[in-house]
Amino acid sequence: MGNGTAIITGGSRGIGAATARLAAAAGWDVCVNYARSDKAAQAIVAEVEATGARGLAVQADVAEEADILHLFDTAAEQLGPVTALVNNAGVIAPQMRFAEMSAERIARILAVNTYGALLCAREAVRRMAKSRGGQGGVIVNVSSMAARLGSPNEYVDYAASKGAIDTLTVGLAKEVGNEGIRVNAVRPGLIDTDIHADGGAPDRAHRLGVSTPMGRAGTAEEVAETIVWLMSEKSAYVTGACIDVSGGR
Ligand code: NAP
C-alpha cells in the first residue's frame, strides 16, 4: 500500500471511524485508537482490512502520557513508521452555565481535548521530524466551530479546550514546516454523531442544524473527506490552516 501508517485517536466511533475507513481506502495503514469501545474499534479495523490496508486497534486514554507512548510505539512496531496523526479523540460534558461547572469536569475536558492532543502532537513530531531521523508527515487536529463561537450556556469549557487546538495548529505548523511536517486543523460544525448524547442532547445536531446556512447537520463522512485530503499530497502546500467544515455556521 502507498501512504504509510496513520494513527487516528478516537477512531472507534463518529468522525474518527469515518476517517479510518476513508484513509484506508486512500492507501493508509490505520491504527485505530479508542478508550473504551473495544468491539467498535475491532469492527472498524475489520473494515480497514477489507480495503486491503493493514489495521490495528490500540486501547489508550489520550489523557495519560504512558498510554500515548504505548499507542505510538505499538503502531510503529506493528504497522511501520507513523507518518500521519489525526488528533481526533474528544469529549464534551452535559450542557450547563460556566459558573456551575465543577473543577473535575473542567480538568477532564482539558485533559482529553487539549493536554491529550498536545502530547499526541509532540509524540508525532518526535517521530516524524527529519532532524530526528524521521521521514516527515502530517498532523490533522480536530478542533471545533466551538473554538470560534464559544458555546455560551452549553460548553464554554469545551470551546476553550478547542481554542487551544487552533493555536497549537498555527504555532506548531510554523515550528515544524522545515521538518517535513504539515500541521492543519478542521473545525467541524454540527455533525451527527454520538457525542451530542454525551452532552445530554442526542438530537442537538439535527435540531440546530436546520438553522445553519445549509439547513442541515453534517455527517462524519463529510468531515473525514476534508481530513483525508489534508493527509494527502493533494494538500502539499497547505499548513497552519484551520478549515471550517460546518455548512457555513
Ligand atoms: P464521538 O462519536 O463521541 O467519538 C469520540 C471518539 O473519541 C470515540 O472513538 C472515543 O472512544 C474517543 N475517545 C473519547 N475519549 C477518549 C480518550 N480519553 N482517549 C482516547 N479516545 C477517546 O465523537 P465525534 O463527534 O466523532 O467527535 C470527534 C472529534 O470531533 C472530537 O474531538 C470532537 O470534539 C470533534 N467535534 C465533533 C463535533 C460534532 O458535532 N460531532 C463538532 C465539532 C467537533 P471510545 O468509543 O472508546 O469512547
Tab-separated table of N, CA, C and O in Angstrom, residues 110-197:
chain	number	residue	atom	x	y	z
A	110	LEU	N	-10.221	19.368	29.582
A	110	LEU	CA	-8.901	19.847	29.148
A	110	LEU	C	-7.911	18.694	29.014
A	110	LEU	O	-7.057	18.705	28.124
A	111	ALA	N	-8.025	17.687	29.878
A	111	ALA	CA	-7.082	16.557	29.842
A	111	ALA	C	-7.205	15.779	28.533
A	111	ALA	O	-6.200	15.400	27.923
A	112	VAL	N	-8.420	15.521	28.107
A	112	VAL	CA	-8.612	14.736	26.873
A	112	VAL	C	-8.427	15.626	25.641
A	112	VAL	O	-7.646	15.312	24.734
A	113	ASN	N	-9.140	16.752	25.610
A	113	ASN	CA	-9.199	17.537	24.370
A	113	ASN	C	-7.939	18.355	24.109
A	113	ASN	O	-7.587	18.576	22.945
A	114	THR	N	-7.296	18.824	25.167
A	114	THR	CA	-6.161	19.739	24.989
A	114	THR	C	-4.835	19.070	25.352
A	114	THR	O	-3.968	18.905	24.494
A	115	TYR	N	-4.689	18.663	26.607
A	115	TYR	CA	-3.445	18.004	27.043
A	115	TYR	C	-3.174	16.771	26.187
A	115	TYR	O	-2.049	16.566	25.696
A	116	GLY	N	-4.190	15.950	25.967
A	116	GLY	CA	-4.020	14.734	25.167
A	116	GLY	C	-3.602	15.061	23.741
A	116	GLY	O	-2.694	14.435	23.185
A	117	ALA	N	-4.263	16.046	23.143
A	117	ALA	CA	-3.928	16.412	21.760
A	117	ALA	C	-2.511	16.996	21.671
A	117	ALA	O	-1.769	16.719	20.718
A	118	LEU	N	-2.127	17.796	22.679
A	118	LEU	CA	-0.771	18.362	22.680
A	118	LEU	C	0.274	17.249	22.777
A	118	LEU	O	1.268	17.242	22.035
A	119	LEU	N	0.050	16.300	23.684
A	119	LEU	CA	1.050	15.231	23.840
A	119	LEU	C	1.092	14.315	22.611
A	119	LEU	O	2.176	13.865	22.215
A	120	CYS	N	-0.046	14.044	22.018
A	120	CYS	CA	-0.039	13.225	20.787
A	120	CYS	C	0.721	13.959	19.677
A	120	CYS	O	1.515	13.346	18.953
A	121	ALA	N	0.491	15.252	19.554
A	121	ALA	CA	1.219	16.023	18.533
A	121	ALA	C	2.720	16.013	18.832
A	121	ALA	O	3.541	15.879	17.920
A	122	ARG	N	3.075	16.140	20.105
A	122	ARG	CA	4.503	16.095	20.469
A	122	ARG	C	5.129	14.763	20.067
A	122	ARG	O	6.221	14.719	19.476
A	123	GLU	N	4.447	13.668	20.377
A	123	GLU	CA	4.990	12.344	20.011
A	123	GLU	C	5.120	12.209	18.506
A	123	GLU	O	6.090	11.630	18.001
A	124	ALA	N	4.131	12.725	17.771
A	124	ALA	CA	4.199	12.656	16.309
A	124	ALA	C	5.426	13.418	15.801
A	124	ALA	O	6.180	12.914	14.969
A	125	VAL	N	5.646	14.612	16.325
A	125	VAL	CA	6.790	15.420	15.871
A	125	VAL	C	8.103	14.728	16.213
A	125	VAL	O	9.026	14.686	15.392
A	126	ARG	N	8.178	14.159	17.421
A	126	ARG	CA	9.416	13.476	17.811
A	126	ARG	C	9.765	12.349	16.849
A	126	ARG	O	10.933	12.064	16.602
A	127	ARG	N	8.745	11.713	16.286
A	127	ARG	CA	8.981	10.564	15.427
A	127	ARG	C	9.046	10.928	13.938
A	127	ARG	O	9.650	10.212	13.148
A	128	MET	N	8.414	12.040	13.549
A	128	MET	CA	8.371	12.405	12.125
A	128	MET	C	9.480	13.372	11.713
A	128	MET	O	9.846	13.431	10.531
A	129	ALA	N	10.005	14.162	12.642
A	129	ALA	CA	10.908	15.268	12.289
A	129	ALA	C	12.161	14.757	11.579
A	129	ALA	O	12.827	13.827	12.047
A	130	LYS	N	12.488	15.371	10.461
A	130	LYS	CA	13.651	14.925	9.688
A	130	LYS	C	14.943	15.107	10.478
A	130	LYS	O	15.858	14.298	10.372
A	131	SER	N	15.011	16.161	11.312
A	131	SER	CA	16.228	16.389	12.107
A	131	SER	C	16.408	15.320	13.184
A	131	SER	O	17.477	15.192	13.769
A	132	ARG	N	15.350	14.537	13.448
A	132	ARG	CA	15.424	13.455	14.430
A	132	ARG	C	15.451	12.086	13.748
A	132	ARG	O	15.210	11.064	14.384
A	133	GLY	N	15.678	12.069	12.448
A	133	GLY	CA	15.761	10.802	11.727
A	133	GLY	C	14.453	10.325	11.139
A	133	GLY	O	14.374	9.231	10.580
A	134	GLY	N	13.389	11.128	11.280
A	134	GLY	CA	12.094	10.747	10.726
A	134	GLY	C	11.991	11.074	9.250
A	134	GLY	O	12.918	11.616	8.649
A	135	GLN	N	10.844	10.742	8.664
A	135	GLN	CA	10.655	10.983	7.234
A	135	GLN	C	9.604	12.041	6.949
A	135	GLN	O	9.110	12.145	5.830
A	136	GLY	N	9.277	12.868	7.971
A	136	GLY	CA	8.236	13.874	7.792
A	136	GLY	C	6.861	13.253	7.963
A	136	GLY	O	6.742	12.060	8.262
A	137	GLY	N	5.836	14.075	7.786
A	137	GLY	CA	4.478	13.548	7.938
A	137	GLY	C	3.453	14.657	8.035
A	137	GLY	O	3.741	15.828	7.742
A	138	VAL	N	2.251	14.251	8.442
A	138	VAL	CA	1.132	15.195	8.539
A	138	VAL	C	0.422	15.007	9.873
A	138	VAL	O	0.270	13.882	10.357
A	139	ILE	N	-0.002	16.124	10.442
A	139	ILE	CA	-0.834	16.107	11.643
A	139	ILE	C	-2.114	16.854	11.297
A	139	ILE	O	-2.056	17.976	10.783
A	140	VAL	N	-3.244	16.217	11.547
A	140	VAL	CA	-4.533	16.896	11.376
A	140	VAL	C	-5.225	16.927	12.737
A	140	VAL	O	-5.527	15.873	13.313
A	141	ASN	N	-5.424	18.119	13.254
A	141	ASN	CA	-6.091	18.284	14.540
A	141	ASN	C	-7.584	18.500	14.325
A	141	ASN	O	-7.980	19.263	13.435
A	142	VAL	N	-8.390	17.830	15.135
A	142	VAL	CA	-9.839	18.033	15.031
A	142	VAL	C	-10.260	19.034	16.106
A	142	VAL	O	-10.333	18.704	17.295
A	143	SER	N	-10.457	20.257	15.664
A	143	SER	CA	-10.903	21.334	16.538
A	143	SER	C	-12.433	21.342	16.539
A	143	SER	O	-13.076	20.287	16.510
A	144	SER	N	-13.028	22.511	16.529
A	144	SER	CA	-14.494	22.622	16.516
A	144	SER	C	-14.865	24.051	16.184
A	144	SER	O	-14.126	24.993	16.537
A	145	MET	N	-16.037	24.246	15.582
A	145	MET	CA	-16.542	25.611	15.417
A	145	MET	C	-16.740	26.272	16.774
A	145	MET	O	-16.758	27.498	16.889
A	146	ALA	N	-16.859	25.439	17.824
A	146	ALA	CA	-16.991	25.986	19.181
A	146	ALA	C	-15.815	26.889	19.532
A	146	ALA	O	-15.967	27.849	20.296
A	147	ALA	N	-14.642	26.602	18.958
A	147	ALA	CA	-13.461	27.426	19.248
A	147	ALA	C	-13.698	28.874	18.838
A	147	ALA	O	-13.150	29.792	19.446
A	148	ARG	N	-14.530	29.076	17.807
A	148	ARG	CA	-14.819	30.432	17.347
A	148	ARG	C	-16.123	30.967	17.915
A	148	ARG	O	-16.277	32.163	18.108
A	149	LEU	N	-17.084	30.082	18.158
A	149	LEU	CA	-18.416	30.533	18.596
A	149	LEU	C	-18.521	30.629	20.120
A	149	LEU	O	-19.360	31.355	20.649
A	150	GLY	N	-17.696	29.831	20.839
A	150	GLY	CA	-17.625	29.953	22.292
A	150	GLY	C	-18.597	29.124	23.100
A	150	GLY	O	-18.450	29.005	24.307
A	151	SER	N	-19.659	28.602	22.476
A	151	SER	CA	-20.639	27.715	23.127
A	151	SER	C	-21.199	28.246	24.440
A	151	SER	O	-21.225	27.524	25.456
A	152	PRO	N	-21.669	29.502	24.470
A	152	PRO	CA	-22.212	30.049	25.721
A	152	PRO	C	-23.422	29.259	26.210
A	152	PRO	O	-24.209	28.762	25.402
A	153	ASN	N	-23.532	29.131	27.522
A	153	ASN	CA	-24.640	28.422	28.193
A	153	ASN	C	-24.623	26.920	27.973
A	153	ASN	O	-25.511	26.214	28.469
A	154	GLU	N	-23.674	26.430	27.239
A	154	GLU	CA	-23.618	24.988	26.958
A	154	GLU	C	-22.287	24.389	27.423
A	154	GLU	O	-22.228	23.625	28.371
A	155	TYR	N	-21.223	24.753	26.673
A	155	TYR	CA	-19.927	24.088	26.895
A	155	TYR	C	-18.790	25.081	26.707
A	155	TYR	O	-17.943	24.885	25.831
A	156	VAL	N	-18.741	26.111	27.505
A	156	VAL	CA	-17.632	27.078	27.370
A	156	VAL	C	-16.291	26.391	27.641
A	156	VAL	O	-15.269	26.718	27.024
A	157	ASP	N	-16.308	25.394	28.535
A	157	ASP	CA	-15.061	24.657	28.817
A	157	ASP	C	-14.576	23.932	27.561
A	157	ASP	O	-13.405	23.986	27.194
A	158	TYR	N	-15.486	23.256	26.907
A	158	TYR	CA	-15.162	22.523	25.671
A	158	TYR	C	-14.667	23.494	24.586
A	158	TYR	O	-13.663	23.239	23.912
A	159	ALA	N	-15.366	24.616	24.437
A	159	ALA	CA	-14.967	25.596	23.410
A	159	ALA	C	-13.547	26.093	23.670
A	159	ALA	O	-12.734	26.208	22.748
A	160	ALA	N	-13.246	26.360	24.939
A	160	ALA	CA	-11.895	26.829	25.284
A	160	ALA	C	-10.859	25.746	25.007
A	160	ALA	O	-9.754	26.026	24.534
A	161	SER	N	-11.231	24.495	25.277
A	161	SER	CA	-10.284	23.396	25.023
A	161	SER	C	-9.970	23.294	23.532
A	161	SER	O	-8.873	22.882	23.157
A	162	LYS	N	-10.911	23.662	22.681
A	162	LYS	CA	-10.701	23.602	21.230
A	162	LYS	C	-10.011	24.862	20.701
A	162	LYS	O	-9.303	24.807	19.691
A	163	GLY	N	-10.201	26.003	21.382
A	163	GLY	CA	-9.451	27.201	21.005
A	163	GLY	C	-7.952	26.940	21.077
A	163	GLY	O	-7.169	27.383	20.221
A	164	ALA	N	-7.558	26.173	22.090
A	164	ALA	CA	-6.141	25.826	22.231
A	164	ALA	C	-5.660	24.978	21.053
A	164	ALA	O	-4.486	25.067	20.657
A	165	ILE	N	-6.544	24.182	20.500
A	165	ILE	CA	-6.162	23.329	19.361
A	165	ILE	C	-5.880	24.188	18.124
A	165	ILE	O	-4.956	23.908	17.356
A	166	ASP	N	-6.668	25.233	17.932
A	166	ASP	CA	-6.401	26.140	16.807
A	166	ASP	C	-5.027	26.799	16.976
A	166	ASP	O	-4.258	26.913	16.014
A	167	THR	N	-4.723	27.228	18.191
A	167	THR	CA	-3.435	27.883	18.441
A	167	THR	C	-2.278	26.905	18.277
A	167	THR	O	-1.240	27.243	17.702
A	168	LEU	N	-2.464	25.690	18.771
A	168	LEU	CA	-1.458	24.640	18.559
A	168	LEU	C	-1.182	24.466	17.071
A	168	LEU	O	-0.026	24.354	16.644
A	169	THR	N	-2.232	24.441	16.289
A	169	THR	CA	-2.104	24.199	14.853
A	169	THR	C	-1.258	25.275	14.183
A	169	THR	O	-0.335	24.980	13.417
A	170	VAL	N	-1.562	26.521	14.507
A	170	VAL	CA	-0.843	27.641	13.881
A	170	VAL	C	0.628	27.658	14.318
A	170	VAL	O	1.539	27.761	13.496
A	171	GLY	N	0.858	27.518	15.610
A	171	GLY	CA	2.226	27.613	16.116
A	171	GLY	C	3.082	26.435	15.710
A	171	GLY	O	4.233	26.606	15.273
A	172	LEU	N	2.539	25.242	15.835
A	172	LEU	CA	3.337	24.054	15.521
A	172	LEU	C	3.630	23.978	14.025
A	172	LEU	O	4.727	23.578	13.622
A	173	ALA	N	2.659	24.391	13.200
A	173	ALA	CA	2.902	24.392	11.748
A	173	ALA	C	4.110	25.252	11.411
A	173	ALA	O	4.957	24.873	10.590
A	174	LYS	N	4.203	26.427	12.061
A	174	LYS	CA	5.340	27.315	11.794
A	174	LYS	C	6.645	26.703	12.304
A	174	LYS	O	7.691	26.832	11.683
A	175	GLU	N	6.555	26.008	13.451
A	175	GLU	CA	7.771	25.459	14.064
A	175	GLU	C	8.338	24.282	13.281
A	175	GLU	O	9.556	24.108	13.226
A	176	VAL	N	7.490	23.468	12.684
A	176	VAL	CA	7.981	22.226	12.064
A	176	VAL	C	7.829	22.201	10.538
A	176	VAL	O	8.016	21.152	9.925
A	177	GLY	N	7.562	23.367	9.956
A	177	GLY	CA	7.458	23.419	8.495
A	177	GLY	C	8.722	22.928	7.813
A	177	GLY	O	8.672	22.261	6.767
A	178	ASN	N	9.878	23.237	8.405
A	178	ASN	CA	11.148	22.815	7.785
A	178	ASN	C	11.591	21.426	8.236
A	178	ASN	O	12.709	21.011	7.966
A	179	GLU	N	10.706	20.716	8.934
A	179	GLU	CA	10.983	19.335	9.353
A	179	GLU	C	10.231	18.332	8.476
A	179	GLU	O	10.207	17.135	8.757
A	180	GLY	N	9.574	18.847	7.422
A	180	GLY	CA	8.797	17.957	6.556
A	180	GLY	C	7.453	17.577	7.150
A	180	GLY	O	6.843	16.588	6.739
A	181	ILE	N	7.004	18.362	8.125
A	181	ILE	CA	5.722	18.048	8.789
A	181	ILE	C	4.732	19.180	8.538
A	181	ILE	O	5.029	20.346	8.816
A	182	ARG	N	3.566	18.828	8.010
A	182	ARG	CA	2.474	19.796	7.872
A	182	ARG	C	1.498	19.598	9.030
A	182	ARG	O	1.246	18.461	9.448
A	183	VAL	N	0.976	20.706	9.545
A	183	VAL	CA	0.029	20.661	10.668
A	183	VAL	C	-1.184	21.509	10.300
A	183	VAL	O	-1.057	22.713	10.042
A	184	ASN	N	-2.338	20.890	10.260
A	184	ASN	CA	-3.574	21.601	9.927
A	184	ASN	C	-4.687	21.172	10.873
A	184	ASN	O	-4.521	20.207	11.638
A	185	ALA	N	-5.807	21.870	10.799
A	185	ALA	CA	-6.961	21.504	11.634
A	185	ALA	C	-8.233	21.582	10.816
A	185	ALA	O	-8.308	22.322	9.820
A	186	VAL	N	-9.219	20.810	11.227
A	186	VAL	CA	-10.587	21.004	10.745
A	186	VAL	C	-11.426	21.478	11.929
A	186	VAL	O	-11.190	21.077	13.063
A	187	ARG	N	-12.388	22.350	11.604
A	187	ARG	CA	-13.353	22.777	12.629
A	187	ARG	C	-14.732	22.272	12.214
A	187	ARG	O	-15.429	22.936	11.436
A	188	PRO	N	-15.128	21.082	12.704
A	188	PRO	CA	-16.475	20.614	12.377
A	188	PRO	C	-17.528	21.511	13.026
A	188	PRO	O	-17.316	22.062	14.108
A	189	GLY	N	-18.683	21.595	12.344
A	189	GLY	CA	-19.835	22.295	12.927
A	189	GLY	C	-20.722	21.293	13.644
A	189	GLY	O	-20.244	20.519	14.483
A	190	LEU	N	-21.995	21.275	13.307
A	190	LEU	CA	-22.943	20.352	13.945
A	190	LEU	C	-22.954	19.047	13.159
A	190	LEU	O	-23.544	18.968	12.074
A	191	ILE	N	-22.286	18.041	13.690
A	191	ILE	CA	-22.112	16.775	12.981
A	191	ILE	C	-22.880	15.678	13.722
A	191	ILE	O	-22.819	15.598	14.955
A	192	ASP	N	-23.579	14.856	12.970
A	192	ASP	CA	-24.448	13.834	13.553
A	192	ASP	C	-23.619	12.644	14.054
A	192	ASP	O	-23.313	11.729	13.303
A	193	THR	N	-23.232	12.692	15.331
A	193	THR	CA	-22.505	11.582	15.972
A	193	THR	C	-23.057	11.404	17.390
A	193	THR	O	-23.874	12.196	17.862
A	194	ASP	N	-22.492	10.403	18.080
A	194	ASP	CA	-22.924	10.108	19.456
A	194	ASP	C	-22.507	11.158	20.474
A	194	ASP	O	-22.964	11.135	21.616
A	195	ILE	N	-21.595	12.057	20.107
A	195	ILE	CA	-21.037	12.978	21.110
A	195	ILE	C	-22.132	13.840	21.738
A	195	ILE	O	-22.050	14.211	22.907
A	196	HIS	N	-23.180	14.137	20.970
A	196	HIS	CA	-24.244	15.010	21.480
A	196	HIS	C	-25.039	14.330	22.597
A	196	HIS	O	-25.494	14.995	23.526
A	197	ALA	N	-25.177	13.006	22.502
A	197	ALA	CA	-25.852	12.273	23.582
A	197	ALA	C	-25.044	12.389	24.868
A	197	ALA	O	-25.609	12.545	25.965
